[in-house]
mmCIF file of C-alpha atoms and ligand atoms in Angstrom:
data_model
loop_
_atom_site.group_PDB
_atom_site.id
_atom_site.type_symbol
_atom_site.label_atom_id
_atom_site.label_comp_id
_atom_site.label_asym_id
_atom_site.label_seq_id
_atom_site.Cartn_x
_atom_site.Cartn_y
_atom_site.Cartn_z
ATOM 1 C CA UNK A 1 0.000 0.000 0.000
ATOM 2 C CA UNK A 2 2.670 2.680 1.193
ATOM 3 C CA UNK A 3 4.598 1.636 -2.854
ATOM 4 C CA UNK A 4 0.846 2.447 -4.050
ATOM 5 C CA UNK A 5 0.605 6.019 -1.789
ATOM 6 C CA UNK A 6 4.650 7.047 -2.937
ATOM 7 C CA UNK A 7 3.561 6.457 -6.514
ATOM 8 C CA UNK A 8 0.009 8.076 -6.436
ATOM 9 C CA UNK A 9 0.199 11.659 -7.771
ATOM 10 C CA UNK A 10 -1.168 13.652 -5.222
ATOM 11 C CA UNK A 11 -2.249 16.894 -4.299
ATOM 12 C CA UNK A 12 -1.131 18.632 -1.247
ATOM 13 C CA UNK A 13 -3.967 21.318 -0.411
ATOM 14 C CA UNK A 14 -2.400 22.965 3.257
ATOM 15 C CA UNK A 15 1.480 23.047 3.399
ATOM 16 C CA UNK A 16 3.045 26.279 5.306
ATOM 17 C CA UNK A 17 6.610 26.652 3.245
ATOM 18 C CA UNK A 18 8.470 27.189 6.438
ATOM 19 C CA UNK A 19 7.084 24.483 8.552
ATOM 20 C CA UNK A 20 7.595 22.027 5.204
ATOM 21 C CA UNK A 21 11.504 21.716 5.669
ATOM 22 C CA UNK A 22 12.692 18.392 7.202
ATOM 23 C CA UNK A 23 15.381 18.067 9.638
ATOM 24 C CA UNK A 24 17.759 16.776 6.215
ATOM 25 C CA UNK A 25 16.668 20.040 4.044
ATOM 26 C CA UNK A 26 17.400 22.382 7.015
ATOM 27 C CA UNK A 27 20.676 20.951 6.898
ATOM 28 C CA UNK A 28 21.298 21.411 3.283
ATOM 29 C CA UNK A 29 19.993 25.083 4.056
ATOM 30 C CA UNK A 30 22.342 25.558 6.956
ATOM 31 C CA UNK A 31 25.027 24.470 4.372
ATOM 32 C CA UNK A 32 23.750 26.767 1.511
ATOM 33 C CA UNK A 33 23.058 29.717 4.009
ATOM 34 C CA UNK A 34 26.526 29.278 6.321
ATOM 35 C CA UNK A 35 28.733 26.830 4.116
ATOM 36 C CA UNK A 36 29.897 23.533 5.441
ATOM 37 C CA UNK A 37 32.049 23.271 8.497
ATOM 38 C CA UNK A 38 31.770 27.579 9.261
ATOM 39 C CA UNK A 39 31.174 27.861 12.634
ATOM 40 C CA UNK A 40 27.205 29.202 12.320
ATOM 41 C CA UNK A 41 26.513 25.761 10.431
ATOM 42 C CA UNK A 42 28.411 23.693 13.380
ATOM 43 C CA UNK A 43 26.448 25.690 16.261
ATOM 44 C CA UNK A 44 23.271 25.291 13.642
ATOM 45 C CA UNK A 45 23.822 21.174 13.546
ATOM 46 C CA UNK A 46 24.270 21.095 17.572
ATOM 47 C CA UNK A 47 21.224 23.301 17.883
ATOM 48 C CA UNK A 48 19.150 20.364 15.827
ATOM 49 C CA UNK A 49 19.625 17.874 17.902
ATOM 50 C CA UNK A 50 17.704 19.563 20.898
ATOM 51 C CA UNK A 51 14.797 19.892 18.004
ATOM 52 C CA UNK A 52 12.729 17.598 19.697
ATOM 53 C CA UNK A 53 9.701 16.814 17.718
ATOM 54 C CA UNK A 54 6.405 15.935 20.155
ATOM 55 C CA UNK A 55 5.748 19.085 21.857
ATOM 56 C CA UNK A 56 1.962 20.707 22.310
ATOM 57 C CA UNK A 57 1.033 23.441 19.609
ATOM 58 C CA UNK A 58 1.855 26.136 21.706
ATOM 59 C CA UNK A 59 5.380 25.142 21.266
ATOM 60 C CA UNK A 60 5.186 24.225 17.818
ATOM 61 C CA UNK A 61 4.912 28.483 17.224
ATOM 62 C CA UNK A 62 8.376 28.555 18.883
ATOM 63 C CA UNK A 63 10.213 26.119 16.358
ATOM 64 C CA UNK A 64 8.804 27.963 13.445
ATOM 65 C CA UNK A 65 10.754 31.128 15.089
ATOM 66 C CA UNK A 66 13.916 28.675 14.885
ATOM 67 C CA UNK A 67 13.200 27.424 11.104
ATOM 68 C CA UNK A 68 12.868 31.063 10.047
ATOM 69 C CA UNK A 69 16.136 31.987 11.499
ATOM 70 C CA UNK A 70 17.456 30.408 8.071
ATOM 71 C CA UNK A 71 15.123 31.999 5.787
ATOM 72 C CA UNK A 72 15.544 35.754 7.353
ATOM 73 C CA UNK A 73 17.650 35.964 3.855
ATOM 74 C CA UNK A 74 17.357 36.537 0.370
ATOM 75 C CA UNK A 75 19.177 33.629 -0.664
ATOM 76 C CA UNK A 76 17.894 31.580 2.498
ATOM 77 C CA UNK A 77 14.373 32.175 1.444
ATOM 78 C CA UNK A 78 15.327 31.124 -2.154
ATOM 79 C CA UNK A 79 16.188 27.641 -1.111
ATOM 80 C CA UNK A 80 14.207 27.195 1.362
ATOM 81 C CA UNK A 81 11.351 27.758 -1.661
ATOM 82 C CA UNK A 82 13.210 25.487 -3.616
ATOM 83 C CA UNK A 83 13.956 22.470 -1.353
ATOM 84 C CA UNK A 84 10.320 22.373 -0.106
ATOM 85 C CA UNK A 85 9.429 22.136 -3.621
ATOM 86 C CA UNK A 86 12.065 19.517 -4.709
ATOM 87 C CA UNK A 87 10.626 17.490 -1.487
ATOM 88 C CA UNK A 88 7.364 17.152 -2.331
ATOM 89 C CA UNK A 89 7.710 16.640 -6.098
ATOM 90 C CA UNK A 90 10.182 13.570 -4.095
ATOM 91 C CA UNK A 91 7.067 12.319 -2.854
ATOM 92 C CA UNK A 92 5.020 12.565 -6.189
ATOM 93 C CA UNK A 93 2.977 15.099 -5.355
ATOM 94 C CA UNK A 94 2.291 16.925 -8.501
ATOM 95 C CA UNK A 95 0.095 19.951 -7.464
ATOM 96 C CA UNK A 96 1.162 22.057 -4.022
ATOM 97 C CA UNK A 97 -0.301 25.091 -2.386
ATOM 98 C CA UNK A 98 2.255 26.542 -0.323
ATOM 99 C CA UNK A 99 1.106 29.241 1.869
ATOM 100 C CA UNK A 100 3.783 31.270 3.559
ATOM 101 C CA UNK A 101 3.233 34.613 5.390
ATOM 102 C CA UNK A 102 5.436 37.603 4.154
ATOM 103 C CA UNK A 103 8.043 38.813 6.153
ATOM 104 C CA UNK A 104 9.609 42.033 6.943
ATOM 105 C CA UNK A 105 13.467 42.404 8.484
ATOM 106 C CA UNK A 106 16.755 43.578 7.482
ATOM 107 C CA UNK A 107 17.584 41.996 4.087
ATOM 108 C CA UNK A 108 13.952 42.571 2.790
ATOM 109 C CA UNK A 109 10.404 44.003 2.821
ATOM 110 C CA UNK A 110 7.212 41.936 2.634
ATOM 111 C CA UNK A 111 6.810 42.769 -1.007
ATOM 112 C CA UNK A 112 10.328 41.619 -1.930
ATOM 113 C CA UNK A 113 9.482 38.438 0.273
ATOM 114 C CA UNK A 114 6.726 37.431 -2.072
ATOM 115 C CA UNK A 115 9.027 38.257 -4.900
ATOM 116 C CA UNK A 116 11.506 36.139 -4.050
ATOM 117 C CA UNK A 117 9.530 33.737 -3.337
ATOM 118 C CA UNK A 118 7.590 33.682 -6.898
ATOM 119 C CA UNK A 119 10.583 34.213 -8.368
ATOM 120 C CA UNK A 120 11.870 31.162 -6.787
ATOM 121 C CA UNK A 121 8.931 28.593 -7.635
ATOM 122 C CA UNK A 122 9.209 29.857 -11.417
ATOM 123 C CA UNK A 123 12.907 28.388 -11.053
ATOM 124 C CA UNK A 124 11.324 25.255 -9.373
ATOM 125 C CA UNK A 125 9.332 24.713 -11.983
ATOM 126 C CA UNK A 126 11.836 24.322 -14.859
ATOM 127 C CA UNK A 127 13.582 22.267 -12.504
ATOM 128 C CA UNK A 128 11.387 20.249 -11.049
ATOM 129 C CA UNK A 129 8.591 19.884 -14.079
ATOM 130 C CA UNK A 130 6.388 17.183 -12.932
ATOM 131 C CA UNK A 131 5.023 19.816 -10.090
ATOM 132 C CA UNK A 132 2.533 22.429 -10.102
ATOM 133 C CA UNK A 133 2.963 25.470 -7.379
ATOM 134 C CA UNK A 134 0.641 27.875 -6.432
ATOM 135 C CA UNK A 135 1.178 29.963 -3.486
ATOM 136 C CA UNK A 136 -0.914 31.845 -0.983
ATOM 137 C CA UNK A 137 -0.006 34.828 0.972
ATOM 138 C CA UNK A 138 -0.827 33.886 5.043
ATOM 139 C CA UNK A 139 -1.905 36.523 7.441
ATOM 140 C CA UNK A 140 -0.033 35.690 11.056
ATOM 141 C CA UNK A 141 -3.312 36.541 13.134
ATOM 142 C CA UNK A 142 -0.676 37.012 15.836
ATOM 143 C CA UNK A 143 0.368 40.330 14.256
ATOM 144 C CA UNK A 144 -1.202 43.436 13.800
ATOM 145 C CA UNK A 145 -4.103 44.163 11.185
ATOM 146 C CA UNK A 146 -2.124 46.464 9.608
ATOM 147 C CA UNK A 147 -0.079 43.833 8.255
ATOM 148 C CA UNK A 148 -2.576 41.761 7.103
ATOM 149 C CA UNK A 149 -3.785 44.758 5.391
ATOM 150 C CA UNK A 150 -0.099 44.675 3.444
ATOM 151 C CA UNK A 151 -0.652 41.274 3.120
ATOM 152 C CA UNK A 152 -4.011 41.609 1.156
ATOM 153 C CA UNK A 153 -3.119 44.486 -0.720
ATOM 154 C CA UNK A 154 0.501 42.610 -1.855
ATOM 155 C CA UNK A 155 -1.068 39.489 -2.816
ATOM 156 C CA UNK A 156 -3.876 41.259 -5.044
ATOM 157 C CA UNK A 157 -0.950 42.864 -6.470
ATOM 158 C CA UNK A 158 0.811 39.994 -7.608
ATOM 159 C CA UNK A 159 -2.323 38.349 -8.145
ATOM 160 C CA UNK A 160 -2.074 40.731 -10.925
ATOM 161 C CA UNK A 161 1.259 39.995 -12.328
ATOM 162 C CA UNK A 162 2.062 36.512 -11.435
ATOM 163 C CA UNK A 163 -1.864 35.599 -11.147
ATOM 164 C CA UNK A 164 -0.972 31.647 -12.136
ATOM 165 C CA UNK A 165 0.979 31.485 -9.063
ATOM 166 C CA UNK A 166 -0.430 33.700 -7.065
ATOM 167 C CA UNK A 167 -3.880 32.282 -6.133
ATOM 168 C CA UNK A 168 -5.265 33.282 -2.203
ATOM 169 C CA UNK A 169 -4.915 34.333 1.091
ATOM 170 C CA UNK A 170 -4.582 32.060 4.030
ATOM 171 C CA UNK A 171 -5.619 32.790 7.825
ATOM 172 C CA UNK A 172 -3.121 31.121 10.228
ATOM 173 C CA UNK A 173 -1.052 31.958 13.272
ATOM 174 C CA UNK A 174 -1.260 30.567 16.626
ATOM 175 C CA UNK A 175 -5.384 30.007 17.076
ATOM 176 C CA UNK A 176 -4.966 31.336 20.752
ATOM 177 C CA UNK A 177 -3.478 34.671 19.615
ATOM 178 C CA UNK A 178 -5.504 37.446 17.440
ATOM 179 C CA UNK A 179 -9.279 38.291 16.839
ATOM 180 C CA UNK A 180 -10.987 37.032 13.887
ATOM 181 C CA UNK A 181 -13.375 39.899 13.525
ATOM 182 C CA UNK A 182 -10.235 42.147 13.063
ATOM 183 C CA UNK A 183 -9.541 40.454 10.157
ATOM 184 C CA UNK A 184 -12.696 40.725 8.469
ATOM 185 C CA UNK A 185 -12.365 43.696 6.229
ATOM 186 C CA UNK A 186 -9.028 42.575 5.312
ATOM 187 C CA UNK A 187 -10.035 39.093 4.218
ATOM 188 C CA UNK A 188 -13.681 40.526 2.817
ATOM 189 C CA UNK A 189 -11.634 42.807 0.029
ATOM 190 C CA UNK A 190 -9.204 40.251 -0.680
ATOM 191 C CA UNK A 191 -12.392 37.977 -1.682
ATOM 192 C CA UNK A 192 -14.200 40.569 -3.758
ATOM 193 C CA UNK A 193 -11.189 41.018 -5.280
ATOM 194 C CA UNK A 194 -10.788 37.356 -6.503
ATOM 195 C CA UNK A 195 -8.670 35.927 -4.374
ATOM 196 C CA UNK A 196 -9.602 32.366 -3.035
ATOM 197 C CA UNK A 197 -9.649 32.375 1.157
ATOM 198 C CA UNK A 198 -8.512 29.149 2.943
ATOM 199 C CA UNK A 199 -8.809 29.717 6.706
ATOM 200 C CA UNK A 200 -7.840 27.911 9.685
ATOM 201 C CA UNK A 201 -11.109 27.413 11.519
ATOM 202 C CA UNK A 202 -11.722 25.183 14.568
ATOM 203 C CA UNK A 203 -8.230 24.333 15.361
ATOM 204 C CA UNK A 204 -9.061 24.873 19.176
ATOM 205 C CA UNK A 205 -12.453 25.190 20.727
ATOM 206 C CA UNK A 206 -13.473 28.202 20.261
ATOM 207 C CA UNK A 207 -17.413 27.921 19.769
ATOM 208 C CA UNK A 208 -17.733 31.935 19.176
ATOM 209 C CA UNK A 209 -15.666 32.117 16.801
ATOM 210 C CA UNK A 210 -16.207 29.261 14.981
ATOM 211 C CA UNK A 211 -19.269 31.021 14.156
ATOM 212 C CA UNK A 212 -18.116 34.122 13.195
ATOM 213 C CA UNK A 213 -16.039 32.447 10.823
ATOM 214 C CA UNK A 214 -18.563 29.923 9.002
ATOM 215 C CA UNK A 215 -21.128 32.758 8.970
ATOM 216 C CA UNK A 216 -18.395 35.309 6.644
ATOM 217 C CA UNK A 217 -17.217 31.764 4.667
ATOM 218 C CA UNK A 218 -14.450 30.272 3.476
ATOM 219 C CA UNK A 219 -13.357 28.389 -0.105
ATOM 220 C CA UNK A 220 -11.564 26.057 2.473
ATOM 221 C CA UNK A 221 -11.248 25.562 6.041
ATOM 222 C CA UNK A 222 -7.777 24.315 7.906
ATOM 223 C CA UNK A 223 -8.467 21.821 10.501
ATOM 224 C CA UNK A 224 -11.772 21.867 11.451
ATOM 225 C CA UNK A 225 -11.029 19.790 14.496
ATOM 226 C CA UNK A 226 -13.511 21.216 16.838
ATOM 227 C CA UNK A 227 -16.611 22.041 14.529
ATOM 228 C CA UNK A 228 -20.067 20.308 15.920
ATOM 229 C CA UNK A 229 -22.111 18.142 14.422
ATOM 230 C CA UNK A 230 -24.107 21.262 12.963
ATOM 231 C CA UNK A 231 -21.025 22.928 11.366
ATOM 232 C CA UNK A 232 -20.312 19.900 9.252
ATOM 233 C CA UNK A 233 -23.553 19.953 8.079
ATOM 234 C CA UNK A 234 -23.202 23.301 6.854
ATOM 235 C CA UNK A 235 -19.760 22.713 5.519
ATOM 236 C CA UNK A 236 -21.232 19.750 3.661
ATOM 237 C CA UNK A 237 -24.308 22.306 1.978
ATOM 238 C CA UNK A 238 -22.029 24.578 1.194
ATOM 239 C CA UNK A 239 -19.169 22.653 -0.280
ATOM 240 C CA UNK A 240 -16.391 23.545 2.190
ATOM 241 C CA UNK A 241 -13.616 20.919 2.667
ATOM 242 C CA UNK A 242 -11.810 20.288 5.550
ATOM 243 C CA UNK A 243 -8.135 20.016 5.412
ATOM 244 C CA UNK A 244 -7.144 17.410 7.526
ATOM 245 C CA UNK A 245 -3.754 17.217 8.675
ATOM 246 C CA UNK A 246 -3.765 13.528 10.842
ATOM 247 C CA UNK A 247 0.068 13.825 12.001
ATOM 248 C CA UNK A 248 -0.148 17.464 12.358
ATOM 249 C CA UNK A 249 -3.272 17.443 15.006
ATOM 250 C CA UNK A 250 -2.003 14.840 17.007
ATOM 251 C CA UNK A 251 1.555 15.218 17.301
ATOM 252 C CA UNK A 252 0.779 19.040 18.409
ATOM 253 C CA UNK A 253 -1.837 17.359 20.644
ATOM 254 C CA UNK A 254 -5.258 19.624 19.536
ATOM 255 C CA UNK A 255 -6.482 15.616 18.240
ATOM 256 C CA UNK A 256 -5.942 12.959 21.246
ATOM 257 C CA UNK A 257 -5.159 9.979 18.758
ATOM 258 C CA UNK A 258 -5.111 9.055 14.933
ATOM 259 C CA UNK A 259 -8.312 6.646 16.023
ATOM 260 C CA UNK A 260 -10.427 9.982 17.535
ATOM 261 C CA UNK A 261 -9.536 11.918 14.256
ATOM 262 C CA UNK A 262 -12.319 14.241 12.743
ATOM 263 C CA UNK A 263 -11.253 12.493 9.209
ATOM 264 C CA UNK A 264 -13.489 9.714 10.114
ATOM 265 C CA UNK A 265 -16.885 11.862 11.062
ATOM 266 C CA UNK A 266 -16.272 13.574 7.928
ATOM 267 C CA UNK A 267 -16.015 10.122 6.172
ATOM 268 C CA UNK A 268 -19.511 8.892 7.969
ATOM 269 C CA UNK A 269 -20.554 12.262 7.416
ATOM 270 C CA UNK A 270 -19.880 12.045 3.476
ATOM 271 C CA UNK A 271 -18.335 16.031 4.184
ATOM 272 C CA UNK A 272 -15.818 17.494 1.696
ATOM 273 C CA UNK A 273 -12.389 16.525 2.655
ATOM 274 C CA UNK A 274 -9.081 16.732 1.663
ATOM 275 C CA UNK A 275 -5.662 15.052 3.571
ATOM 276 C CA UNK A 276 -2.934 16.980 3.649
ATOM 277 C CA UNK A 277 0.439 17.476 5.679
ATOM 278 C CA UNK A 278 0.027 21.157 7.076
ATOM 279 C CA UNK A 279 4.000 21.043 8.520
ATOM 280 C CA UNK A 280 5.807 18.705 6.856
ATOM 281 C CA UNK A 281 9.187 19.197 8.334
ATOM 282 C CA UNK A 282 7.872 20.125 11.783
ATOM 283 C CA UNK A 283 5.869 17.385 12.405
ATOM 284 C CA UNK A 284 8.319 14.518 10.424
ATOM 285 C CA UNK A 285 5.436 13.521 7.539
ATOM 286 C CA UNK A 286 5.138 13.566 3.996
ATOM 287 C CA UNK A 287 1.823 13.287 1.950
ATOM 288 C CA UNK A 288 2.251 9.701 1.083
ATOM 289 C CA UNK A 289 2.376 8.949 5.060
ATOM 290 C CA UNK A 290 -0.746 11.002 5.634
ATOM 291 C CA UNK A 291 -2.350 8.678 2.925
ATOM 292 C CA UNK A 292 -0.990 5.939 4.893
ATOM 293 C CA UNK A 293 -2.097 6.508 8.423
ATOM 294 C CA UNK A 294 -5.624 7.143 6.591
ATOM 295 C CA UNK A 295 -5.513 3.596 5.426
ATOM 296 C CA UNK A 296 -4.124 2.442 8.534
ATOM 297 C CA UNK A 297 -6.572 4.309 10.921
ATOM 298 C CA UNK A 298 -9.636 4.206 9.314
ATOM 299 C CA UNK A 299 -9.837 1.620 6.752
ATOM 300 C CA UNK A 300 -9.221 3.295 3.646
ATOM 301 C CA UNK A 301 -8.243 1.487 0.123
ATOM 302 C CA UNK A 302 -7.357 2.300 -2.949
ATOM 303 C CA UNK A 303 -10.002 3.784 -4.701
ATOM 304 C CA UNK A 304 -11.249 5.512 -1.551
ATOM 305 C CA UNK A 305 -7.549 7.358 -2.395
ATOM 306 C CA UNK A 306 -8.314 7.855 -5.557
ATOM 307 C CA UNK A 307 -11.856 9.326 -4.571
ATOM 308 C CA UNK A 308 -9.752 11.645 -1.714
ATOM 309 C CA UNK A 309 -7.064 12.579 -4.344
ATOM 310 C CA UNK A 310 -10.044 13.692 -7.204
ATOM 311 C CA UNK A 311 -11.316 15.701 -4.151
ATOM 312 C CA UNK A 312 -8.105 17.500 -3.570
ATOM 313 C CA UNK A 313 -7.823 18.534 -7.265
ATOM 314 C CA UNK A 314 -11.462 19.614 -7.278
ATOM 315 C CA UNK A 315 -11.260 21.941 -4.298
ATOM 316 C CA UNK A 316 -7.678 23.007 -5.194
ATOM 317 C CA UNK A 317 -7.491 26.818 -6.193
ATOM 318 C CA UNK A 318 -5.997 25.714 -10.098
ATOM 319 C CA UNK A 319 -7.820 26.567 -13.139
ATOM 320 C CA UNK A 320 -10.410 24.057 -15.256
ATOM 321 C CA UNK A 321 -7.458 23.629 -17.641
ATOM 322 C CA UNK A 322 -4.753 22.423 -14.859
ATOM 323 C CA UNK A 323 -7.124 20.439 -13.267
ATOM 324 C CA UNK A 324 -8.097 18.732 -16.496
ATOM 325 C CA UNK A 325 -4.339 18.090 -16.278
ATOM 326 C CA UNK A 326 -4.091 16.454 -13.052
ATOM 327 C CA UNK A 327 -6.796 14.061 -13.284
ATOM 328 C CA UNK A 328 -5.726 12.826 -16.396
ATOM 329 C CA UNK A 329 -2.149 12.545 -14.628
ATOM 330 C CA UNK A 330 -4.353 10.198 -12.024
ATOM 331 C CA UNK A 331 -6.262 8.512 -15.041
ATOM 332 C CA UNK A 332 -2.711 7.274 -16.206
ATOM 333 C CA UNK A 333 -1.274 6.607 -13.072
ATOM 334 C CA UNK A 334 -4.602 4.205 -12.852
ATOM 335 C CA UNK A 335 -3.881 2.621 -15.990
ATOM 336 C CA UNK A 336 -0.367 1.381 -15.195
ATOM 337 C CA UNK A 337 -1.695 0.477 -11.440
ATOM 338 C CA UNK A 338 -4.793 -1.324 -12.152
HETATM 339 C C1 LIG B 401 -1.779 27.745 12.621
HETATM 340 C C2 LIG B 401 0.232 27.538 11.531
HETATM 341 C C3 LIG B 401 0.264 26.155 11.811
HETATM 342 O O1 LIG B 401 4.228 31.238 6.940
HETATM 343 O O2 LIG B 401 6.541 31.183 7.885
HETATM 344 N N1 LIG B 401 1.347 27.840 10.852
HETATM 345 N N2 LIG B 401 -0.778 28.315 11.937
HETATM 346 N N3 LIG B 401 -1.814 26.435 12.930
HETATM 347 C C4 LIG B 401 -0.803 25.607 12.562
HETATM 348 N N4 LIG B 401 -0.868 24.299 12.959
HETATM 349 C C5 LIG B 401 0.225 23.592 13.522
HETATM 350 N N5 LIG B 401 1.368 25.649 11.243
HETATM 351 C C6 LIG B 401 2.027 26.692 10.662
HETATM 352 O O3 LIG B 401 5.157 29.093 7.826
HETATM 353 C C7 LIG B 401 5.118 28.967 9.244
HETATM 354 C C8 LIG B 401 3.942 29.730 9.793
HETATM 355 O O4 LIG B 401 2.706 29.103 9.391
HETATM 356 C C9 LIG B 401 1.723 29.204 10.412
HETATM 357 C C10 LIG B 401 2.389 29.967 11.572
HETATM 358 O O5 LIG B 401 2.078 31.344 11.445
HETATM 359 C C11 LIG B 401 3.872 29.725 11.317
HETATM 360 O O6 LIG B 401 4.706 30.714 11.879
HETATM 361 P P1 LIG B 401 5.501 30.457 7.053
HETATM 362 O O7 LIG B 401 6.045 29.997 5.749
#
């Protein structure tokens, strides 16, 4: 089955670019960033090995702060686009979302973030040919609403340029940090304005705001883990997938086991789904292991893969055309693995 998964060409709906980097890629972008054996990259290798992995999500927020240490760069941001790309086209996934939120320091503004970024996935793409990127620009809810405002108003300006990359806008950040309301305005324009809105909803409980949140709507929501019986009804009339992200939930403990997983009330519920990997690198997956814990956990086989994959390209943000494009890439895969 897990031959069957690796092969399968898959489509990764919910992957944050700077949570995607495995331990192995942050040491090949130590080694681009600091060059081998400099002292940085030495401190930088003895600093990994206290990376310990099973922590509660409130801690997860702190290892991002460590992973973007080595893309505060230009050139670290570059291959860090790069690698994360190269590492899931490893894993046969032929259509990614990244999401990444833009950054501001000393070696570049948000707007040159998202342009290096771009820039970088066009490179990707010669390279790395069998994989289609599109990117969304995340709002941190931690930070102000001024910077989402930038956020929105950059990403409907690339949308402009680079509109076959540049696709939505994504709502993350720490769940326990940040008002939702405050981000209304911000995240109403950026919809009027054409871009697609995926939106972490009900990744703690948070009954209010869940509310708040289904009421204004949401092309997709990330996580889901504490909506009600209710909400999946309504996410199942109004055609709103869930992103699950199995490893994800319970390795940052919001999910208490891969057996108590949402995944399968959405299953019994017949809801729109989609599996994905949400932190690759952070939380030690790839998309072909998600696939596998599904089939593990709950049952799943082949076809029902299949089914989940079609999903994925349906509720993706690509056009009629490249979706065309990927199922065809499934109806082959198909034919050689009857
Ligand atoms: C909410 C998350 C997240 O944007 O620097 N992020 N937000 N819930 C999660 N579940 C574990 N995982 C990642 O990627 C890292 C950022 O993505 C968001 C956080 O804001 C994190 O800092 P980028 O590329």
């Amino acid at each position: 089955m897990l031959d069957f998964l690796k092969e399968l060409p898959k489509v990764e709906l919910h992957a944050h670019l700077n949570g995607s980097l495995s331990i192995s890629t942050l040491r090949d972008l130590g080694e681009k960033v600091y060059g081998e054996n400099t002292e940085e990259f030495l401190e930088l290798c003895a600093r990994f090995i206290k990376f310990d992995r099973n922590s509660k999500l409130e801690e997860c927020f702190e290892k991002f702060a460590f992973v973007h240490e080595l893309t505060s760069t230009e050139k670290g941001l570059r291959y860090a686009t790069e690698f994360a790309i190269r590492d899931f086209a490893q894993d046969n996934v032929q259509y990614v979302e990244l999401r990444t939120t833009p950054k501001a320091n000393s070696h570049y503004t948000r707007r040159e973030y998202l342009h290096y970024v771009v820039e970088s996935i066009r490179s990707a793409q010669t390279k790395y040919p069998k994989i289609m990127v599109k990117l969304l620009a995340s709002i941190n809810r931690a930070e102000p609403v001024a910077v989402a405002e930038e956020t929105v108003s950059l990403a409907l300006e690339f949308a402009k340029t680079d509109g076959d990359i540049v696709v939505g806008i994504d709502l993350s950040g720490n769940p326990a940090r940040g008002k939702f309301s405050d981000f209304i305005p911000a995240l109403r324009s950026a919809r009027e304005q054409g871009l697609k809105l995926a939106i972490h909803c009900a990744e703690i409980e948070n009954p209010s705001e869940i509310k708040e949140m289904l009421a204004f709507g949401m092309s997709r929501c990330g996580h889901g883990t504490y909506l009600s019986k209710d909400d999946l009804t309504h996410m199942k009339r109004h055609n709103i997938p869930v992103e699950c992200c199995l490893t994800s939930n319970v390795k940052s403990g919001t999910v208490s086991s891969y057996e108590e997983h949402h995944l399968k009330q959405l299953m019994e519920a017949e809801a729109p789904k989609v599996l994905c990997t949400d932190d690759s690198g952070v939380f030690d997956t790839t998309l072909s292991m998600e696939f596998h814990l599904a089939t593990q956990t709950f049952g799943l086989n082949r076809s029902q893969c299949i089914e989940l994959t079609k999903e994925a390209v349906h509720h993706s943000f690509a056009s009629s055309e490249e979706k065309q494009k990927m199922l065809i890439k499934l109806e082959e895969f198909l034919k050689r693995n009857p």
